[in-house]
PDB file of C-alpha atoms in Angstrom:
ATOM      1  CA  UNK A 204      -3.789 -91.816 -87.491  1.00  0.00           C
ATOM      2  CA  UNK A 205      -7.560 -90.620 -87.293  1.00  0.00           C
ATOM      3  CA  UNK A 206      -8.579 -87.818 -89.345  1.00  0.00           C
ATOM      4  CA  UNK A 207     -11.865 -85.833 -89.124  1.00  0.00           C
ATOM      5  CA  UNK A 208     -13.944 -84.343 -91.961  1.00  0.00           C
ATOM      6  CA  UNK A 209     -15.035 -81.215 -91.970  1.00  0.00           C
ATOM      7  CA  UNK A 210     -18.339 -80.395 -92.320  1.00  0.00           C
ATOM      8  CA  UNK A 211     -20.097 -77.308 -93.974  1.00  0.00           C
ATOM      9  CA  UNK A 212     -21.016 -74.797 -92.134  1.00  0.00           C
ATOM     10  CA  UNK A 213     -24.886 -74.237 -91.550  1.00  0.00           C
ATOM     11  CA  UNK A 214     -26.561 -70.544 -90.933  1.00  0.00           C
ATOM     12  CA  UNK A 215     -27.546 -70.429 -87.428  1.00  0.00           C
ATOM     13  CA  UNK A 216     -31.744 -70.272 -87.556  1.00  0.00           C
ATOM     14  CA  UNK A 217     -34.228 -69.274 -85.059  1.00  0.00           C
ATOM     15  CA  UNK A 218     -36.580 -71.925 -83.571  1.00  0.00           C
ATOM     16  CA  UNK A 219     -40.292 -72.107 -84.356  1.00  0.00           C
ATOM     17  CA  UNK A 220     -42.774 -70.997 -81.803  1.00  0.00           C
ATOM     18  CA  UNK A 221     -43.495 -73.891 -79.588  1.00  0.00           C
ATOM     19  CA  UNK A 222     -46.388 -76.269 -80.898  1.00  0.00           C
ATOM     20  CA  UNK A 223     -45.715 -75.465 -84.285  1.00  0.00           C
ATOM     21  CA  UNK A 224     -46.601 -79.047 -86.580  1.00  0.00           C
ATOM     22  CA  UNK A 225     -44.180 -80.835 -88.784  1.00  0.00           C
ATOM     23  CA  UNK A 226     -44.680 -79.862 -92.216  1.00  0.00           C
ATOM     24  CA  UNK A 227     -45.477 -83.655 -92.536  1.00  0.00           C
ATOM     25  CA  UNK A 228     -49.235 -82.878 -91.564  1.00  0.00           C
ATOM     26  CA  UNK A 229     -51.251 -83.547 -88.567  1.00  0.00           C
ATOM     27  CA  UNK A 230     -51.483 -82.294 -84.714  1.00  0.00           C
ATOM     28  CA  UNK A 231     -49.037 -84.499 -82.522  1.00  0.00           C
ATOM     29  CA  UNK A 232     -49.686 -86.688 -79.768  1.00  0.00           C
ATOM     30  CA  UNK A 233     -48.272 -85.961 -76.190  1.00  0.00           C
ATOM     31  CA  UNK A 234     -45.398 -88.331 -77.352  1.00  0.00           C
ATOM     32  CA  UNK A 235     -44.109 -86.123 -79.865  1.00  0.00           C
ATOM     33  CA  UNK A 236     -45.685 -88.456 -82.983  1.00  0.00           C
ATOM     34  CA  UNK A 237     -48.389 -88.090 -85.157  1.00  0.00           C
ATOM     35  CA  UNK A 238     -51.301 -91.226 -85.987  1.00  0.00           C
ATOM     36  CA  UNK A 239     -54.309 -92.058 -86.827  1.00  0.00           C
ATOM     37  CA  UNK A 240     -53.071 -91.967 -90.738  1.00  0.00           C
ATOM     38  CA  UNK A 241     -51.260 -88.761 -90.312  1.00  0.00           C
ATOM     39  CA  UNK A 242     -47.933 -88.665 -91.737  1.00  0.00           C
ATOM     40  CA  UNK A 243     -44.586 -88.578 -90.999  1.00  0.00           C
ATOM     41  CA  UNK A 244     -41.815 -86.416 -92.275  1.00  0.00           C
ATOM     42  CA  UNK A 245     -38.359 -87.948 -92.413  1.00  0.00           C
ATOM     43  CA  UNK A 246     -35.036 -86.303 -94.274  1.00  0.00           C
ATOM     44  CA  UNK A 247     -32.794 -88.653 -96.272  1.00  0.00           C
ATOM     45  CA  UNK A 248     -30.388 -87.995 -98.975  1.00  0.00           C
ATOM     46  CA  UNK A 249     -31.756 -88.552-102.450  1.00  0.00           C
ATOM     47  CA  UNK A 250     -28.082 -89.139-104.343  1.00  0.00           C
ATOM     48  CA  UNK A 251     -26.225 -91.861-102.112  1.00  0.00           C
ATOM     49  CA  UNK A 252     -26.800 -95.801-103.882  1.00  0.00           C
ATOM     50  CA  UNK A 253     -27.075 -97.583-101.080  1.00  0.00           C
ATOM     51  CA  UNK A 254     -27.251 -94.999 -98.394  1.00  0.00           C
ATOM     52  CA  UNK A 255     -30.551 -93.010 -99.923  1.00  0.00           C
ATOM     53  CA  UNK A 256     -31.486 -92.656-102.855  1.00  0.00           C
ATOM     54  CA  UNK A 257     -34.375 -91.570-104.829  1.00  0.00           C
ATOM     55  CA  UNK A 258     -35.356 -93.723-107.995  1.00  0.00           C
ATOM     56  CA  UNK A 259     -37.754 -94.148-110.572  1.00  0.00           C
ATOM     57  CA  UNK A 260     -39.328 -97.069-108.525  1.00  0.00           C
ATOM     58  CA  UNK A 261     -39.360 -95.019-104.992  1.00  0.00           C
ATOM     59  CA  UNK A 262     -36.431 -94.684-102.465  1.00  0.00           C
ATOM     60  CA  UNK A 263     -33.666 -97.334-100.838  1.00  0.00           C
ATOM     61  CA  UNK A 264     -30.963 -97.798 -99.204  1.00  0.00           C
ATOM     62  CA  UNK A 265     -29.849 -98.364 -95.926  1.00  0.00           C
ATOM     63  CA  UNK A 266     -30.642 -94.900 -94.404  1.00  0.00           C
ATOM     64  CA  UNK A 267     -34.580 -95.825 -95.873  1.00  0.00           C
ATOM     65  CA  UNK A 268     -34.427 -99.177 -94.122  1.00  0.00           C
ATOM     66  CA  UNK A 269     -33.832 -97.880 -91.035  1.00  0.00           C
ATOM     67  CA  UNK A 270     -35.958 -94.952 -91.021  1.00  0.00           C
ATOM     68  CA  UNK A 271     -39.063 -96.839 -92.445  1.00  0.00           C
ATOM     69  CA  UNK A 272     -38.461 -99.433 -89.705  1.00  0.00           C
ATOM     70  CA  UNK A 273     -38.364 -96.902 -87.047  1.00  0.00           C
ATOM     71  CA  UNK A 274     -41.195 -95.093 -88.437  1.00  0.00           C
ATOM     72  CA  UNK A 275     -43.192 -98.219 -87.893  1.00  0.00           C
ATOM     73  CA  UNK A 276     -42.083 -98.691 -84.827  1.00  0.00           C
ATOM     74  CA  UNK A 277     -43.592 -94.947 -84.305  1.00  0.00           C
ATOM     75  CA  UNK A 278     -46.958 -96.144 -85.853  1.00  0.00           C
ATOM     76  CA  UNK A 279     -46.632 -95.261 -88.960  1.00  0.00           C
ATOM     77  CA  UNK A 280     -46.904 -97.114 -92.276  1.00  0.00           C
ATOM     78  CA  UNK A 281     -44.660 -97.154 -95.342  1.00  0.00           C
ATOM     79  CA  UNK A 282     -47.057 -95.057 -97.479  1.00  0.00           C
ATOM     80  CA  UNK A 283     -47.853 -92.838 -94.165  1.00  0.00           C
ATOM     81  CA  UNK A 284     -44.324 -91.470 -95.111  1.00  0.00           C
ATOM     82  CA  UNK A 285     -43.149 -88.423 -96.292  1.00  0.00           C
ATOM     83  CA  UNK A 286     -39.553 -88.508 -97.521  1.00  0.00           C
ATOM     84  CA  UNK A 287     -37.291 -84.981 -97.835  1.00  0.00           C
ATOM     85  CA  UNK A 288     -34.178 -84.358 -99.255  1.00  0.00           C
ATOM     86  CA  UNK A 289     -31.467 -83.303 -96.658  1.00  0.00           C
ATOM     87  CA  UNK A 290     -28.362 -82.295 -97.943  1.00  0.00           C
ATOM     88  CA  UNK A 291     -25.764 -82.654 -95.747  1.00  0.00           C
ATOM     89  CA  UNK A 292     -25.066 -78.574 -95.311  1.00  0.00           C
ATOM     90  CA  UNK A 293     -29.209 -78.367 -94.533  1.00  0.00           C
ATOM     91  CA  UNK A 294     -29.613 -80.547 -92.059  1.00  0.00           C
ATOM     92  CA  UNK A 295     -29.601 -78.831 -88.622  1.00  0.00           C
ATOM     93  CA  UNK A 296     -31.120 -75.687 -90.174  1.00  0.00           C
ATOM     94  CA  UNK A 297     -34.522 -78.167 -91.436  1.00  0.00           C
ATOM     95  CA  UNK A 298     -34.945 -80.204 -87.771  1.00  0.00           C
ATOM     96  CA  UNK A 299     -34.258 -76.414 -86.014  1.00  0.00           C
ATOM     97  CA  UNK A 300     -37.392 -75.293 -88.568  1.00  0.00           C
ATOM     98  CA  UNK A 301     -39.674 -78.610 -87.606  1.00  0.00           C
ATOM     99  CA  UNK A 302     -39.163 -79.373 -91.865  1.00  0.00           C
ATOM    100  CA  UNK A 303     -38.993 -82.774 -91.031  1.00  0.00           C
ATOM    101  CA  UNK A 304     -39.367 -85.276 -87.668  1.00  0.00           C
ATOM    102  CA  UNK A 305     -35.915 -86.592 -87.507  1.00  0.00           C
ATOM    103  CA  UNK A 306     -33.340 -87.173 -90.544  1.00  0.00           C
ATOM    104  CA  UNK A 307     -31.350 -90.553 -91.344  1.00  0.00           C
ATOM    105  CA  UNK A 308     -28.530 -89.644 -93.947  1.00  0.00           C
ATOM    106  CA  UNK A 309     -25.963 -90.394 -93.453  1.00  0.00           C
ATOM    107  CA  UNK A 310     -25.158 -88.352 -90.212  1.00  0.00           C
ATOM    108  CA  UNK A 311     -22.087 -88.552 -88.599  1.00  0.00           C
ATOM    109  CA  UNK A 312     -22.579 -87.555 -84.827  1.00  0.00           C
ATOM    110  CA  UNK A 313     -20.217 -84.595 -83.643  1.00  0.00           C
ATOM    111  CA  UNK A 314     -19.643 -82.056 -81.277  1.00  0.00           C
ATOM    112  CA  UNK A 315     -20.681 -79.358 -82.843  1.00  0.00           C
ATOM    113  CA  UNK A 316     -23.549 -80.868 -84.002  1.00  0.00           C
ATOM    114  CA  UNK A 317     -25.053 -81.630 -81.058  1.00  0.00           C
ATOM    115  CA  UNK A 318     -24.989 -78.543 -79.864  1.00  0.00           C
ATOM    116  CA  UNK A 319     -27.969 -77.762 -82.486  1.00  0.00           C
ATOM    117  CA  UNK A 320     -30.017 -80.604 -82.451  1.00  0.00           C
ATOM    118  CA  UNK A 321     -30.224 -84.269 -80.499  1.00  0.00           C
ATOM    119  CA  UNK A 322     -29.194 -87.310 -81.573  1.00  0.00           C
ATOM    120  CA  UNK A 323     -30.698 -91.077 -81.545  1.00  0.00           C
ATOM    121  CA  UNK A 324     -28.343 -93.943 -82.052  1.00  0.00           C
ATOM    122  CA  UNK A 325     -25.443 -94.262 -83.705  1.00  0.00           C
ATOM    123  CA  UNK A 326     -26.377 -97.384 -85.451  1.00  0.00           C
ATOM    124  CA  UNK A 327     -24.064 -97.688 -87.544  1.00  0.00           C
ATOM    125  CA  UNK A 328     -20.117 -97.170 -86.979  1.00  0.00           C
ATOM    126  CA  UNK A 329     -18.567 -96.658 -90.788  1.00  0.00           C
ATOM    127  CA  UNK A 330     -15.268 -95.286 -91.380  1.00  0.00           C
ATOM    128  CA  UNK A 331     -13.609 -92.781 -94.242  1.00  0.00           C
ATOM    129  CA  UNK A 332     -11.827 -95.274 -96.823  1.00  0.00           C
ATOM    130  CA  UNK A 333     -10.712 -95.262-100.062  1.00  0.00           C
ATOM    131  CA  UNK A 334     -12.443 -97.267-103.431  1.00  0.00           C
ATOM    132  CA  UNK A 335      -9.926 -99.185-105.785  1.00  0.00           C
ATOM    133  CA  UNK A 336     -10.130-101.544-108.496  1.00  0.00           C
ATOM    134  CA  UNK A 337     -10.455-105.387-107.685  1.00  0.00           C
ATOM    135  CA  UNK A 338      -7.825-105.872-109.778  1.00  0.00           C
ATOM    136  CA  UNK A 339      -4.968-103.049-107.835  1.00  0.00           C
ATOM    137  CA  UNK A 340      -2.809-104.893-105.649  1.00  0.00           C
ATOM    138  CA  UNK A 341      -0.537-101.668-105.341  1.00  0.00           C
ATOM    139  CA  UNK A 342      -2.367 -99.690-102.841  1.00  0.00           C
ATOM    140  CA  UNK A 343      -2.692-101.942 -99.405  1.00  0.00           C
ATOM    141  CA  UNK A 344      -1.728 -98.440 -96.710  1.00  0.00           C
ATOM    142  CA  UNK A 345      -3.080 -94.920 -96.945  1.00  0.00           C
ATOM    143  CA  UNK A 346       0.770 -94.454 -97.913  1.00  0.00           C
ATOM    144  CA  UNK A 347       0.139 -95.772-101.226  1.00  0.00           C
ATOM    145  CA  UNK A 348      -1.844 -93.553-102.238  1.00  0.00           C
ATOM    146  CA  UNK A 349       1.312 -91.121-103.054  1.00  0.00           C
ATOM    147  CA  UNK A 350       2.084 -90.211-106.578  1.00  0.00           C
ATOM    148  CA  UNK A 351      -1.671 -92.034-107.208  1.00  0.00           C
ATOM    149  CA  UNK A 352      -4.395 -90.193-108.763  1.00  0.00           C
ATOM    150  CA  UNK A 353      -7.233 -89.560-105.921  1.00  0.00           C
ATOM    151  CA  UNK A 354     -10.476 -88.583-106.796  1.00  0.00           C
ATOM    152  CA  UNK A 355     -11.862 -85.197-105.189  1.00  0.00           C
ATOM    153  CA  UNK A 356     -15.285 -84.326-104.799  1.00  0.00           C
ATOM    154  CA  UNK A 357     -16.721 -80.400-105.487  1.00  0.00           C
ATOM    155  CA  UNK A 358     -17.909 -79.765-101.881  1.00  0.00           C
ATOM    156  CA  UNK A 359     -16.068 -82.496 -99.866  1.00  0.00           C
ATOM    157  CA  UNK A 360     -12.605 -82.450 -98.235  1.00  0.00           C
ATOM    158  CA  UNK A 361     -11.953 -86.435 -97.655  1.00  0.00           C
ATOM    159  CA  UNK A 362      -9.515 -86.239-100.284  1.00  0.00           C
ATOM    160  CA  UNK A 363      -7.863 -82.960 -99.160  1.00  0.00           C
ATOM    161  CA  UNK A 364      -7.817 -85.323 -95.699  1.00  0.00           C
ATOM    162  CA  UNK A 365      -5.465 -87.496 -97.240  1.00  0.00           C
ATOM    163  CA  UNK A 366      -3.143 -85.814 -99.175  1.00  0.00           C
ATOM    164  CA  UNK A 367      -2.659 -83.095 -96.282  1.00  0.00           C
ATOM    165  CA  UNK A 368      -1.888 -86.295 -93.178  1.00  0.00           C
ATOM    166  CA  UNK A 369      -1.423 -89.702 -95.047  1.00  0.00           C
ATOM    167  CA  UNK A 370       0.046 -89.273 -98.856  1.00  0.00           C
ATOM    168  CA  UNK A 371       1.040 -86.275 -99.494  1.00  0.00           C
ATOM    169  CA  UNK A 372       1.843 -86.807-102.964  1.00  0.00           C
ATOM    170  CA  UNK A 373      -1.129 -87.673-103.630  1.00  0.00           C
ATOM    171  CA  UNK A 374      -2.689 -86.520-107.041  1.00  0.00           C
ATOM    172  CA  UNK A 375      -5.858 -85.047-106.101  1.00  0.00           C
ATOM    173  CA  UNK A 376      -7.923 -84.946-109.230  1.00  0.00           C
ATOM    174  CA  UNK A 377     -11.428 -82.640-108.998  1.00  0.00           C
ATOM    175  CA  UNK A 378     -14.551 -84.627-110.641  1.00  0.00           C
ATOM    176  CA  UNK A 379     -17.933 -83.220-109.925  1.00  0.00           C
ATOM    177  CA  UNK A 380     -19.786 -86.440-108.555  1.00  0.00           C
ATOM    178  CA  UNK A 381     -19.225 -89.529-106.915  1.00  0.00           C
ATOM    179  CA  UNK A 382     -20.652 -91.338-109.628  1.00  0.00           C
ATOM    180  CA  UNK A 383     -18.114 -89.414-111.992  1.00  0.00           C
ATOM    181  CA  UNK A 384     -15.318 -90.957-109.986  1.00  0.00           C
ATOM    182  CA  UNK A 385     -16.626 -94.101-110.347  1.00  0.00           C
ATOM    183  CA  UNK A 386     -16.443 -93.739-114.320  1.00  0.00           C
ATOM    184  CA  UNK A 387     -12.988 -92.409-113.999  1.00  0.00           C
ATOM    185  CA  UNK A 388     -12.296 -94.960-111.540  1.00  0.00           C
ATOM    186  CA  UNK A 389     -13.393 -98.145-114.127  1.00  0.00           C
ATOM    187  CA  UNK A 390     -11.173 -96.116-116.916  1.00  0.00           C
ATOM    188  CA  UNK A 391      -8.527 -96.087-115.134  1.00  0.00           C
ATOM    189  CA  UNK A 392      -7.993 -92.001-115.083  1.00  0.00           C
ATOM    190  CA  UNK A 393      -7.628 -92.099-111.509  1.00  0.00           C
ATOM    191  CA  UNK A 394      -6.715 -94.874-109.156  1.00  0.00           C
ATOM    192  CA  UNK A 395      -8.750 -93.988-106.367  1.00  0.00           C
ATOM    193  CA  UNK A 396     -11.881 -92.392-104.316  1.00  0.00           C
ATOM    194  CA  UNK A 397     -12.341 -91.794-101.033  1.00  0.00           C
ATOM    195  CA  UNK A 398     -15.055 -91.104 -98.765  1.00  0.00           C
ATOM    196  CA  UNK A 399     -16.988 -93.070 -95.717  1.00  0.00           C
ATOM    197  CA  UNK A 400     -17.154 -96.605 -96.364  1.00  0.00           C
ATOM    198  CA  UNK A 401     -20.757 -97.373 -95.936  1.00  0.00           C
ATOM    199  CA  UNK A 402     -20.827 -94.781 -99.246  1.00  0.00           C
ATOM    200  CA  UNK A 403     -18.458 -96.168-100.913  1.00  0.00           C
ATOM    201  CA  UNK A 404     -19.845 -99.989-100.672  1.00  0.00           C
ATOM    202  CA  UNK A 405     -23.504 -98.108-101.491  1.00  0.00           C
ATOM    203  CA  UNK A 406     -21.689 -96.934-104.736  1.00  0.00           C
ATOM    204  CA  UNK A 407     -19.917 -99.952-105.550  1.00  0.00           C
ATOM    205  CA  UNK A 408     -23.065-102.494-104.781  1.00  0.00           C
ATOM    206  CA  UNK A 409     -24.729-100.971-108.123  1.00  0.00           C
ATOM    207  CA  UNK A 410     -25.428-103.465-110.713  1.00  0.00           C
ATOM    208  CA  UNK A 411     -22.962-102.040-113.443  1.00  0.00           C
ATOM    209  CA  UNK A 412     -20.194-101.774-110.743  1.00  0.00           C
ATOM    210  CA  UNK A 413     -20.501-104.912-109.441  1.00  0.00           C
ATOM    211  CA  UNK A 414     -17.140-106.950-109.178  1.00  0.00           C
ATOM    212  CA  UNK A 415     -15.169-104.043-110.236  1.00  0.00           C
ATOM    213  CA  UNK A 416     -14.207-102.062-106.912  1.00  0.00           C
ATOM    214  CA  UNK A 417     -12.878-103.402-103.929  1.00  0.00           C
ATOM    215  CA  UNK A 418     -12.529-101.062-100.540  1.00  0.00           C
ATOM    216  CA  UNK A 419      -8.868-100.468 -99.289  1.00  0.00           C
ATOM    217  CA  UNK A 420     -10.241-101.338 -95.638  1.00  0.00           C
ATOM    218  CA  UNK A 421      -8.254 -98.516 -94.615  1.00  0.00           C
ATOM    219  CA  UNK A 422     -10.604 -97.210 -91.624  1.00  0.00           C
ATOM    220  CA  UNK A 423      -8.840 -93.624 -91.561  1.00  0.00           C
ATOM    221  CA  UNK A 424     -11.581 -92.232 -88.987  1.00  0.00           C
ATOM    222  CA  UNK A 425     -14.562 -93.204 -87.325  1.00  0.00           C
ATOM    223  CA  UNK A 426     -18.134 -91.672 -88.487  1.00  0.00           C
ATOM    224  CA  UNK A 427     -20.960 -92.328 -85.663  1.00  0.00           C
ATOM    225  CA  UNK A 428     -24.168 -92.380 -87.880  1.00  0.00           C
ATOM    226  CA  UNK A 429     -27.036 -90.995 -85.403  1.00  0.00           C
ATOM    227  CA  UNK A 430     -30.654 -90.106 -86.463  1.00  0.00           C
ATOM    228  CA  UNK A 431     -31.070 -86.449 -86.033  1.00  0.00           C
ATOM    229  CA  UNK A 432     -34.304 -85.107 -84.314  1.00  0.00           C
ATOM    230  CA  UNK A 433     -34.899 -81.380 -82.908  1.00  0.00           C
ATOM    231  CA  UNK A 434     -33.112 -80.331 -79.830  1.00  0.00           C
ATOM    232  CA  UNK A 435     -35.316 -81.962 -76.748  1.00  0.00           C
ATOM    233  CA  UNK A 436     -37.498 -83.878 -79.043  1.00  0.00           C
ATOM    234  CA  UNK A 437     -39.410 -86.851 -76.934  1.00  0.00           C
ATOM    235  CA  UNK A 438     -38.697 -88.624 -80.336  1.00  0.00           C
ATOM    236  CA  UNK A 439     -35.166 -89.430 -79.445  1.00  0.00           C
ATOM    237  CA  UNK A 440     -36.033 -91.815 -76.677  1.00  0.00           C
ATOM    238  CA  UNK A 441     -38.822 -94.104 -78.950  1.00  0.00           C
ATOM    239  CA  UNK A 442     -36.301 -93.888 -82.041  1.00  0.00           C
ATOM    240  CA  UNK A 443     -33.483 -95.564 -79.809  1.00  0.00           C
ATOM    241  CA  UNK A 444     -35.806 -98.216 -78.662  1.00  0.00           C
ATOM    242  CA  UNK A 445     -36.522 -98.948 -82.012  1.00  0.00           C
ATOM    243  CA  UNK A 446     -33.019 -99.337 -83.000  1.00  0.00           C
ATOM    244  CA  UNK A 447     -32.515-101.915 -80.497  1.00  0.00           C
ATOM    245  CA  UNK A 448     -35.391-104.035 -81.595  1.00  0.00           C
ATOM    246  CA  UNK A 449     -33.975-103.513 -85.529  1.00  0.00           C
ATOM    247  CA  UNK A 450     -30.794-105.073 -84.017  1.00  0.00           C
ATOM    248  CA  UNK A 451     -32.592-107.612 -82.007  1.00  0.00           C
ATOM    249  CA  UNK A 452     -34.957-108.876 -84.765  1.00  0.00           C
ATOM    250  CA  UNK A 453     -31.854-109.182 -87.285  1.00  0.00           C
ATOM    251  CA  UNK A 454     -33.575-106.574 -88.964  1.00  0.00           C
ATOM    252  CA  UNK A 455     -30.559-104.611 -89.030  1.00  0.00           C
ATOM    253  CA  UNK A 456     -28.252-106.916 -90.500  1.00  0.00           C
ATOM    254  CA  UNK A 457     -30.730-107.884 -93.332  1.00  0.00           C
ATOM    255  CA  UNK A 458     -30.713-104.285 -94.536  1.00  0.00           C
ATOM    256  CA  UNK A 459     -26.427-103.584 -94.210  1.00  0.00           C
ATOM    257  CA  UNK A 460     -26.374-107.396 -96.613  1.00  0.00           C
ATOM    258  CA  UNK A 461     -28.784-105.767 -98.998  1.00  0.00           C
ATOM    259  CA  UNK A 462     -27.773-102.810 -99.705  1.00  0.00           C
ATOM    260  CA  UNK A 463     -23.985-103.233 -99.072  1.00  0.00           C
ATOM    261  CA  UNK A 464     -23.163-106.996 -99.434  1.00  0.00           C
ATOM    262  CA  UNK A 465     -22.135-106.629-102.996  1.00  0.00           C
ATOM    263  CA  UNK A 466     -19.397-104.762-102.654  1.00  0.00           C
ATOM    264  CA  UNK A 467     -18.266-106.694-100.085  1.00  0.00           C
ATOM    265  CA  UNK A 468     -18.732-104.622 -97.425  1.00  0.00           C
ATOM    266  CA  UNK A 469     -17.111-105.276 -93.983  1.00  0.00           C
ATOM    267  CA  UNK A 470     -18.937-103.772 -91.907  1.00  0.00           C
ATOM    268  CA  UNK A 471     -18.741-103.053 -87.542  1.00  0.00           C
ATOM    269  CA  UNK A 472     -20.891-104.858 -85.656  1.00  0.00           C
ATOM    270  CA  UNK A 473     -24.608-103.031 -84.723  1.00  0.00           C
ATOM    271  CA  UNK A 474     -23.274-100.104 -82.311  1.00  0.00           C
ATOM    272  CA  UNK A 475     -24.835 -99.811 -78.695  1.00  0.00           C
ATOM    273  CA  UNK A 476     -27.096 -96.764 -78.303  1.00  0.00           C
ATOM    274  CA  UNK A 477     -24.872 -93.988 -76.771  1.00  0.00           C
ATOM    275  CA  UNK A 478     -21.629 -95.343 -77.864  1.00  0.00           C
ATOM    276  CA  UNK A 479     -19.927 -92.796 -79.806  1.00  0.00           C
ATOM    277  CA  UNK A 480     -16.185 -93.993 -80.894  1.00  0.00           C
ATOM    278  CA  UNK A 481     -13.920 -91.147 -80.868  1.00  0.00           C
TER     279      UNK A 481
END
């Protein structure tokens, strides 16, 4: 049984005039990109190990790979990069604005997004799990998860997804981050965290986590990353390309081993461009 996530609402926002720049600097070329060392403006998320995630030392994960890849495909060099926080309830609201020149964070591909704004990709195909010990050999179904404590995140309703279709005696217990989960997860003061996969295994890949966590393999829905870019943008068609050379080059596999192979990570094969799984 699939469930879907739901998503926060954004405020509907009018369009810039047309020709306005992105924020990133520079006039655009008559392909929609900037050069000639101009920079580039891409949104990521800043808090996700393993997805995106700023740092001390810069910005990585998998989301970062694949943007700075395609940005160089575009023309543009690492440091010719301007990276932006998108959080996932600003995300159609800052391509709509021209904040940024297209956004990889971890963004699933809906309906009702793409009504707002266009989509590249997917390329990658992850799915909503669940995070347990390596040692728990008691949860192996969604089903298990009754009378378990499962970790619920301010602002996200994976866990509320769960207890309301799969286990409905679930214990959902409210922690205010992720990473908070994770401590209570290592204690032992809950049994369990769900969220997308690819998150999950970004998470669980950190250096003090490593060995601990195992993912349920569970695949409760499927979430269609895409690359977001503004409604008509003549970006969408250059960023696809790009994917399909990542893929071709084994670029693309190099970066889901790095940043998720610790944990294990099982992950889909590279997804065709256009092929959205329901």
């Amino acid at each position: 049984m699939q469930l879907r996530k739901v998503t926060a609402a954004t405020a509907a926002v009018l369009a810039l005039t047309v020709g306005a720049t992105a924020c990133g600097g520079g006039k655009k070329d008559d392909n929609g990109s900037s050069g000639g060392g101009k920079k580039i403006t891409i949104g990521i998320k800043f808090d996700q190990p393993g997805i995106g995630q700023k740092t001390p030392q810069g910005y990585s994960g998998f989301d970062v790979d694949v943007a700075t890849y395609v940005a160089k495909k575009l023309g543009y060099s690492p440091d010719q990069i301007e990276w932006k926080e998108s959080k996932s309830a600003d995300r159609e609201t800052m391509l709509q604005r021209g904040d940024v020149d297209f956004i990889a964070a971890s963004y699933s591909i809906t309906p009702e997004r793409q009504q707002k704004v266009d989509f590249a990709g997917p390329y990658l195909l992850a799915h909503q799990d669940v995070l347990i010990r390596s040692n728990d050999t008691s949860i192996k179904s969604p089903s298990d998860l009754n009378k378990k404590k499962l970790c619920s995140v301010a602002g996200s309703t994976s866990a509320q997804n769960v207890h309301d279709k799969l286990a409905p005696k679930a214990q959902l217990q409210k922690y205010p981050t992720y990473s908070a989960c994770l401590t209570g997860l290592q204690s032992g003061a809950i049994d369990a965290l769900t969220t997308d996969d690819s998150i999950l295994a970004g998470y669980a890949a950190q250096s003090q986590f490593k060995g601990k966590f195992k993912l349920g393999g569970f695949k409760m829905t499927n979430e269609n990353y895409g690359i977001g870019v503004k409604k008509g943008s003549p970006l969408k068609d250059k960023i696809n390309k790009a994917l399909e050379d990542m893929v071709a080059d084994k670029s693309w596999q190099q970066a889901v081993e790095k940043n998720f192979g610790p944990a294990d990570y099982k992950n889909e094969p590279a997804p065709k461009i256009g092929d959205i799984k329901s």
